[in-house]
Each structure stands twice: as C-alpha cells, then as structure tokens.
Amino acid sequence: MVLAALSGALDTALDRTVVPGFSKIGYAVRRRLPSWPADPRPGSLVGKHVVVTGATSGLGTATAHQLSDLGAHVHLVVRNADKAEKVARELTGPSTTWVCDLGDLDSVRACAEAMLADAPPIDAIVHNAGAMPPERTESPQGHELSMSIHVLGPVLLTDLLLPKLEGHDARVVLVTSGGMYAQALPVDDPDYERGDYAPATAYARSKRTQVELLPVLTVRWAAAGIAVYVMHPGWAATPGVTESLPTFDKVMGPILRDADEGADTSTWLVAASPRPRGGGLWMDRRERSTSFFGRNSPTSDERRRMWQWVASATGLTP
C-alpha cells in the first residue's frame, strides 16, 4: 500500500515538473514503477483490424509496427501510397493501404465510403495524422489546416465509419500534444482568423480541442460501444518535430523520447485487456489531468459551442 502510494506520488510529481515527465526520463522511470501496467501479451491482436492515420512517418509508423508485431491487420490511412508501400513491406503482419488526406473533408468522405464498401469490421482507430503549417493555410473547405487535420478530419472519418466499429468494443485514440496545456479552447476563433498566426499556437489550439471534445465524443459514440481516448505521447523525436520546431529539437534533443516510446501508450490502449476506461487523456499508460491547476479549462457551454462548430463544419448532426 505504501509502495503504491509512493509510486503514484512520484508519477504525479513527474507530471507537474513537465520536463522530466514529458521526456524520455519520465518514460524510463515510470516503466520501472510497480504501478506500470503489464505489456500486451504476444499475439493479443491476432484477428483484429486497426486503422492508423498518418502511418508513413514518426509516431504513426512506430504505432503501425507495434500493432503489427502484436498480430493486428493494420490499415494504413495515408496521403502518399508510395510511402505507405515502404512501411507495409517492413511490417511483420498483413496490411491494407487507404489513400486519404485528413485535412480535406471531401477526401475523408471518399475514403470512408471506400472503407465502408470494402473494409472488414474495425476494432480500433489511432489518429496520428498531423501537421504544423509554417503559415496560416486553409483546407479545401476553408478551415485552418491544423484544426482540419487534427479535429475535423478525424471526427468525420470516425463518425462515418461507425457501422464498421459498432459491436466490437472498439477503441478510438486521438494523439495529442503537451503544447495543448498552454492553450485555451479557441471557441471564439476556431479557424484562427484573428491575430498574428503562430504555427505552434495553431497546433496546440487544435490539440486542446481534441481533449475538450472527449466528453461529447464519448457520449456520441457510446451507442456503438466505442471507448474514446486522447493520448499524449510526451516529447518525442519525430521528423515533424525536427522540421517544424528546430530550436526545440536542438535544445531538447538529448532527452526526447524515441518514436517507439512515444507510440507506446497508443498501442497499449488498443491492445490492453480489459479495455481501459474511455473518455480521458492518457500518457504513459495512465489517465492524466487535462489541465494543470485548472488553467485553460473551458466551461461546459464553451465545449458545447465548440462541438456545434465542429458538427457544422463537418456536416454532422450535433
């Protein structure tokens, strides 16, 4: 009992100090705590079909490999089929490639239509697709691109695929970022049309939106038996970080997690038995607070208004 309490206190302290907790230091320490959950058993995903978006780079590729190693048939949802072919060749198990640009809602609808026609029942979706445009960029539908790729596309794709997900105790994981802790829900300017555009701010605002939509999406998809999670990978060394945040990458590089460490909790959420409780933010196999000391926590009315904007933008019924 005392050991468990001490482990919990150390884990929480790592969260609050941020740098150790989000870096590879936090991951290494937590893995050695007695509270660390067991790894998924070998072969635990044999016969399962798991969709991974953004599977051709960084955390997406690492997630695809980890799921494949556990026996899953991995469905690679990508913009570039040639890059996906290289990933598919290196997987240990079967895979299928679907071409889709998560930032283009028409592409999302076309992909969903193809998957509804030809894909088998789906057991999980891991939304890894991400981008940090250097300047304000609009999607084909006129939405700020970070918000479209990280929020609108994933919500629409998942909602359209409900017929493939329902009845399987399915799991949906949205991969977020620690930057979201510094941003409030952009309910009054979701498309970042006001003020000076900052790429990292736009990225973090969209990631905050993922987190704050959790209660809404949990209720919306409950009838299909889906558990929804947002997963914070910590600070991981990926091509996206190197390209978009070169100063951060240079300063923090020595303590950044590798892609496998960053992807670990996504894979664990998909494979863990029994299924972890949905509706929360997870990092290092444990549910975490969505804000520190209540900072940037929205009201229920702000969440409702944000969801109404998402539903309107995607054409879904609120």
Short mmCIF file of C-alpha atoms in Angstrom, two decimals:
data_model
loop_
_atom_site.label_atom_id
_atom_site.label_comp_id
_atom_site.label_asym_id
_atom_site.label_seq_id
_atom_site.Cartn_x
_atom_site.Cartn_y
_atom_site.Cartn_z
CA MET A 1 0.00 0.00 0.00
CA VAL A 2 2.79 2.42 0.95
CA LEU A 3 4.81 1.45 -2.13
CA ALA A 4 1.79 2.06 -4.38
CA ALA A 5 1.24 5.47 -2.79
CA LEU A 6 4.88 6.42 -3.27
CA SER A 7 4.78 5.26 -6.89
CA GLY A 8 1.68 7.37 -7.53
CA ALA A 9 3.26 10.40 -5.87
CA LEU A 10 6.42 10.06 -7.98
CA ASP A 11 4.37 9.67 -11.15
CA THR A 12 2.35 12.80 -10.35
CA ALA A 13 5.50 14.76 -9.50
CA LEU A 14 6.92 13.89 -12.91
CA ASP A 15 3.76 15.32 -14.48
CA ARG A 16 3.96 18.58 -12.58
CA THR A 17 7.64 19.18 -13.31
CA VAL A 18 6.87 18.75 -17.05
CA VAL A 19 10.40 18.41 -18.48
CA PRO A 20 11.30 15.14 -16.71
CA GLY A 21 7.77 13.78 -17.07
CA PHE A 22 7.34 14.51 -20.77
CA SER A 23 10.86 13.46 -21.75
CA LYS A 24 12.41 10.00 -22.02
CA ILE A 25 13.38 10.37 -18.36
CA GLY A 26 9.73 10.16 -17.31
CA TYR A 27 9.09 7.18 -19.54
CA ALA A 28 12.13 5.31 -18.22
CA VAL A 29 11.24 6.00 -14.58
CA ARG A 30 7.56 5.09 -14.94
CA ARG A 31 8.35 1.78 -16.67
CA ARG A 32 10.21 0.74 -13.53
CA LEU A 33 7.43 1.65 -11.08
CA PRO A 34 5.35 -1.21 -9.67
CA SER A 35 2.21 0.61 -10.89
CA TRP A 36 3.26 0.26 -14.56
CA PRO A 37 0.63 -1.89 -16.35
CA ALA A 38 1.69 -5.14 -17.95
CA ASP A 39 2.65 -5.17 -21.60
CA PRO A 40 0.08 -6.62 -24.03
CA ARG A 41 0.57 -10.34 -24.40
CA PRO A 42 2.18 -11.57 -27.64
CA GLY A 43 -0.41 -12.19 -30.33
CA SER A 44 -3.06 -10.22 -28.46
CA LEU A 45 -4.23 -8.51 -31.65
CA VAL A 46 -4.33 -11.51 -33.95
CA GLY A 47 -7.53 -11.30 -35.98
CA LYS A 48 -8.02 -7.61 -35.13
CA HIS A 49 -8.20 -4.82 -37.72
CA VAL A 50 -6.73 -1.49 -36.65
CA VAL A 51 -6.71 1.75 -38.65
CA VAL A 52 -3.69 4.06 -38.27
CA THR A 53 -3.77 7.51 -39.85
CA GLY A 54 -0.54 9.30 -40.65
CA ALA A 55 1.21 5.93 -40.79
CA THR A 56 4.12 6.90 -43.03
CA SER A 57 6.13 8.94 -40.52
CA GLY A 58 7.12 9.29 -36.88
CA LEU A 59 4.67 8.06 -34.27
CA GLY A 60 2.31 6.74 -36.93
CA THR A 61 4.93 4.41 -38.38
CA ALA A 62 6.02 3.28 -34.92
CA THR A 63 2.40 2.59 -33.95
CA ALA A 64 1.81 0.58 -37.12
CA HIS A 65 4.88 -1.57 -36.39
CA GLN A 66 3.92 -2.16 -32.76
CA LEU A 67 0.36 -3.14 -33.65
CA SER A 68 1.58 -5.41 -36.45
CA ASP A 69 4.03 -7.10 -34.09
CA LEU A 70 1.07 -7.94 -31.82
CA GLY A 71 -0.70 -9.61 -34.74
CA ALA A 72 -3.03 -6.88 -35.99
CA HIS A 73 -4.01 -6.38 -39.60
CA VAL A 74 -3.01 -2.71 -39.91
CA HIS A 75 -4.94 -0.38 -42.20
CA LEU A 76 -2.64 2.45 -43.26
CA VAL A 77 -4.58 5.66 -43.94
CA VAL A 78 -2.13 7.92 -45.74
CA ARG A 79 -1.79 10.73 -48.25
CA ASN A 80 1.08 9.09 -50.15
CA ALA A 81 0.56 5.49 -51.28
CA ASP A 82 4.22 5.10 -52.33
CA LYS A 83 5.44 5.91 -48.82
CA ALA A 84 2.84 3.53 -47.39
CA GLU A 85 4.16 0.74 -49.59
CA LYS A 86 7.57 1.03 -47.94
CA VAL A 87 6.00 0.91 -44.44
CA ALA A 88 3.83 -2.05 -45.40
CA ARG A 89 6.86 -4.06 -46.63
CA GLU A 90 8.50 -3.67 -43.23
CA LEU A 91 5.50 -4.76 -41.15
CA THR A 92 5.51 -8.26 -39.71
CA GLY A 93 1.84 -8.85 -40.48
CA PRO A 94 -0.80 -8.06 -43.10
CA SER A 95 -1.79 -4.53 -44.04
CA THR A 96 -4.07 -2.57 -46.34
CA THR A 97 -3.47 0.95 -47.63
CA TRP A 98 -6.20 3.58 -47.98
CA VAL A 99 -5.39 6.97 -49.52
CA CYS A 100 -6.89 9.90 -47.63
CA ASP A 101 -6.00 13.49 -46.86
CA LEU A 102 -7.37 14.10 -43.36
CA GLY A 103 -7.25 17.85 -43.98
CA ASP A 104 -9.66 17.61 -46.92
CA LEU A 105 -13.16 16.63 -45.81
CA ASP A 106 -14.11 15.54 -49.32
CA SER A 107 -11.15 13.15 -49.30
CA VAL A 108 -12.24 11.91 -45.86
CA ARG A 109 -15.75 11.18 -47.13
CA ALA A 110 -14.39 9.35 -50.18
CA CYS A 111 -12.07 7.24 -48.01
CA ALA A 112 -14.88 6.39 -45.60
CA GLU A 113 -17.10 5.37 -48.50
CA ALA A 114 -14.40 3.05 -49.83
CA MET A 115 -13.78 1.53 -46.41
CA LEU A 116 -17.48 1.02 -45.76
CA ALA A 117 -17.69 -0.85 -49.05
CA ASP A 118 -14.53 -2.96 -48.81
CA ALA A 119 -13.00 -2.98 -45.32
CA PRO A 120 -13.75 -5.67 -42.71
CA PRO A 121 -15.14 -4.77 -39.26
CA ILE A 122 -12.74 -2.38 -37.49
CA ASP A 123 -11.57 -2.90 -33.91
CA ALA A 124 -9.69 0.36 -33.38
CA ILE A 125 -8.58 3.63 -34.96
CA VAL A 126 -5.44 5.50 -33.97
CA HIS A 127 -5.44 9.07 -35.29
CA ASN A 128 -1.78 10.03 -35.72
CA ALA A 129 -2.01 12.24 -38.81
CA GLY A 130 -0.64 15.69 -38.05
CA ALA A 131 0.91 18.82 -39.49
CA MET A 132 2.19 22.23 -38.40
CA PRO A 133 1.99 24.58 -41.41
CA PRO A 134 4.60 27.39 -41.22
CA GLU A 135 1.96 29.96 -42.17
CA ARG A 136 -1.80 30.07 -41.95
CA THR A 137 -3.12 27.64 -44.54
CA GLU A 138 -6.71 26.78 -45.35
CA SER A 139 -8.13 23.38 -46.18
CA PRO A 140 -10.13 22.94 -49.41
CA GLN A 141 -13.21 23.66 -47.31
CA GLY A 142 -11.75 26.93 -45.99
CA HIS A 143 -10.78 25.83 -42.47
CA GLU A 144 -7.43 26.47 -40.78
CA LEU A 145 -5.39 23.42 -41.72
CA SER A 146 -4.17 22.33 -38.25
CA MET A 147 -7.75 22.29 -36.98
CA SER A 148 -8.93 20.44 -40.06
CA ILE A 149 -6.26 17.71 -39.88
CA HIS A 150 -6.34 17.18 -36.11
CA VAL A 151 -10.03 17.65 -35.34
CA LEU A 152 -12.43 17.88 -38.28
CA GLY A 153 -10.97 15.04 -40.35
CA PRO A 154 -10.60 12.52 -37.51
CA VAL A 155 -14.07 13.23 -36.09
CA LEU A 156 -15.71 12.95 -39.50
CA LEU A 157 -13.84 9.77 -40.51
CA THR A 158 -14.65 8.05 -37.23
CA ASP A 159 -18.30 9.08 -37.35
CA LEU A 160 -18.70 7.83 -40.91
CA LEU A 161 -17.05 4.51 -40.01
CA LEU A 162 -19.41 3.79 -37.09
CA PRO A 163 -21.08 0.92 -38.99
CA LYS A 164 -17.67 -0.81 -39.14
CA LEU A 165 -16.85 -0.06 -35.49
CA GLU A 166 -20.06 -0.82 -33.63
CA GLY A 167 -20.42 -4.09 -31.79
CA HIS A 168 -16.67 -4.74 -31.40
CA ASP A 169 -15.87 -2.94 -28.13
CA ALA A 170 -13.89 -0.69 -30.45
CA ARG A 171 -11.34 1.88 -29.36
CA VAL A 172 -10.53 5.27 -30.87
CA VAL A 173 -7.30 7.06 -29.93
CA LEU A 174 -6.58 10.69 -30.82
CA VAL A 175 -2.90 11.58 -30.47
CA THR A 176 -2.47 15.00 -28.85
CA SER A 177 0.47 17.15 -27.74
CA GLY A 178 1.72 18.59 -24.47
CA GLY A 179 1.53 22.03 -26.07
CA MET A 180 -2.23 21.93 -25.56
CA TYR A 181 -1.71 22.62 -21.83
CA ALA A 182 -0.66 26.18 -22.73
CA GLN A 183 -3.75 26.99 -24.81
CA ALA A 184 -7.41 27.63 -24.10
CA LEU A 185 -10.22 26.21 -26.22
CA PRO A 186 -10.45 28.55 -29.27
CA VAL A 187 -14.22 28.65 -29.21
CA ASP A 188 -14.46 32.25 -30.48
CA ASP A 189 -11.93 31.81 -33.29
CA PRO A 190 -11.59 28.13 -34.22
CA ASP A 191 -10.21 28.91 -37.69
CA TYR A 192 -7.54 31.29 -36.32
CA GLU A 193 -8.78 34.22 -38.39
CA ARG A 194 -7.79 36.89 -35.85
CA GLY A 195 -4.41 37.97 -34.53
CA ASP A 196 -0.92 37.09 -35.70
CA TYR A 197 -0.71 33.47 -36.78
CA ALA A 198 1.81 31.31 -34.92
CA PRO A 199 2.25 27.70 -36.14
CA ALA A 200 2.89 26.19 -32.69
CA THR A 201 -0.10 28.04 -31.24
CA ALA A 202 -2.40 26.83 -34.01
CA TYR A 203 -1.16 23.28 -33.47
CA ALA A 204 -1.69 23.47 -29.71
CA ARG A 205 -5.17 25.02 -30.07
CA SER A 206 -6.27 22.13 -32.27
CA LYS A 207 -4.84 19.64 -29.76
CA ARG A 208 -6.70 21.38 -26.90
CA THR A 209 -9.86 20.99 -28.97
CA GLN A 210 -9.27 17.23 -29.27
CA VAL A 211 -9.07 16.95 -25.49
CA GLU A 212 -12.11 19.08 -24.76
CA LEU A 213 -14.31 17.22 -27.23
CA LEU A 214 -13.73 13.96 -25.35
CA PRO A 215 -16.92 14.20 -23.24
CA VAL A 216 -19.03 14.95 -26.33
CA LEU A 217 -17.50 12.22 -28.49
CA THR A 218 -17.73 9.68 -25.66
CA VAL A 219 -21.48 10.25 -25.44
CA ARG A 220 -21.96 10.45 -29.20
CA TRP A 221 -20.22 7.14 -29.90
CA ALA A 222 -21.32 5.27 -26.76
CA ALA A 223 -24.22 3.56 -28.54
CA ALA A 224 -21.71 1.94 -30.89
CA GLY A 225 -19.78 0.60 -27.88
CA ILE A 226 -16.71 2.73 -28.61
CA ALA A 227 -14.23 3.87 -25.97
CA VAL A 228 -12.55 7.16 -26.90
CA TYR A 229 -9.14 8.29 -25.64
CA VAL A 230 -6.77 11.17 -26.20
CA MET A 231 -3.14 10.08 -25.88
CA HIS A 232 -0.26 12.42 -25.04
CA PRO A 233 3.00 10.82 -26.29
CA GLY A 234 5.30 13.07 -24.30
CA TRP A 235 8.09 14.87 -26.12
CA ALA A 236 9.20 12.54 -28.89
CA ALA A 237 11.84 12.92 -31.59
CA THR A 238 9.99 12.73 -34.90
CA PRO A 239 10.56 14.19 -38.38
CA GLY A 240 7.68 16.57 -37.71
CA VAL A 241 9.35 17.98 -34.60
CA THR A 242 12.70 18.34 -36.34
CA GLU A 243 11.15 20.16 -39.30
CA SER A 244 8.60 22.34 -37.50
CA LEU A 245 10.35 23.04 -34.18
CA PRO A 246 14.09 23.02 -34.96
CA THR A 247 15.09 25.08 -31.91
CA PHE A 248 13.11 22.87 -29.55
CA ASP A 249 14.56 19.81 -31.26
CA LYS A 250 18.11 21.11 -30.87
CA VAL A 251 17.77 22.13 -27.21
CA MET A 252 15.73 19.16 -26.00
CA GLY A 253 17.11 16.56 -28.41
CA PRO A 254 19.20 14.65 -25.86
CA ILE A 255 16.16 13.87 -23.70
CA LEU A 256 13.45 13.46 -26.34
CA ARG A 257 11.72 10.09 -26.43
CA ASP A 258 12.17 7.94 -29.48
CA ALA A 259 9.16 7.16 -31.67
CA ASP A 260 8.56 3.76 -30.08
CA GLU A 261 8.40 5.30 -26.60
CA GLY A 262 6.04 7.99 -27.86
CA ALA A 263 3.76 5.44 -29.51
CA ASP A 264 3.74 3.02 -26.58
CA THR A 265 0.54 4.20 -24.89
CA SER A 266 -1.43 4.29 -28.16
CA THR A 267 -0.58 0.65 -28.74
CA TRP A 268 -1.30 -0.25 -25.13
CA LEU A 269 -4.73 1.43 -25.25
CA VAL A 270 -5.60 -0.60 -28.35
CA ALA A 271 -4.32 -3.93 -27.01
CA ALA A 272 -4.85 -3.79 -23.23
CA SER A 273 -7.24 -6.28 -21.69
CA PRO A 274 -9.63 -5.50 -20.15
CA ARG A 275 -10.33 -2.39 -22.19
CA PRO A 276 -9.23 0.75 -20.31
CA ARG A 277 -11.91 3.22 -19.32
CA GLY A 278 -12.60 5.69 -22.11
CA GLY A 279 -13.17 9.42 -22.02
CA GLY A 280 -9.80 10.53 -20.65
CA LEU A 281 -6.37 11.88 -21.53
CA TRP A 282 -3.64 9.25 -21.21
CA MET A 283 0.14 9.37 -21.08
CA ASP A 284 2.49 6.53 -20.13
CA ARG A 285 -0.40 4.09 -19.62
CA ARG A 286 -2.15 6.24 -17.01
CA GLU A 287 -5.05 8.68 -17.21
CA ARG A 288 -3.84 12.27 -16.70
CA SER A 289 -5.25 15.67 -15.87
CA THR A 290 -6.33 17.72 -18.89
CA SER A 291 -5.09 20.96 -17.29
CA PHE A 292 -2.64 21.97 -14.59
CA PHE A 293 -4.18 23.79 -11.63
CA GLY A 294 -7.37 24.41 -13.62
CA ARG A 295 -5.65 26.66 -16.17
CA ASN A 296 -7.31 26.81 -19.59
CA SER A 297 -10.21 24.58 -18.54
CA PRO A 298 -13.29 25.54 -20.58
CA THR A 299 -16.86 25.75 -19.34
CA SER A 300 -19.44 23.19 -20.44
CA ASP A 301 -21.06 25.90 -22.58
CA GLU A 302 -17.74 26.54 -24.36
CA ARG A 303 -17.39 22.82 -25.07
CA ARG A 304 -20.94 22.75 -26.41
CA ARG A 305 -20.29 25.72 -28.70
CA MET A 306 -17.05 24.19 -29.96
CA TRP A 307 -18.82 20.95 -30.75
CA GLN A 308 -21.55 22.83 -32.62
CA TRP A 309 -18.85 24.44 -34.76
CA VAL A 310 -17.21 21.05 -35.46
CA ALA A 311 -20.57 19.49 -36.32
CA SER A 312 -21.43 22.36 -38.66
CA ALA A 313 -18.01 22.27 -40.34
CA THR A 314 -18.18 18.52 -40.96
CA GLY A 315 -21.90 18.34 -41.80
CA LEU A 316 -22.67 16.07 -38.84
CA THR A 317 -25.83 16.33 -36.79
CA PRO A 318 -24.95 17.79 -33.35
#
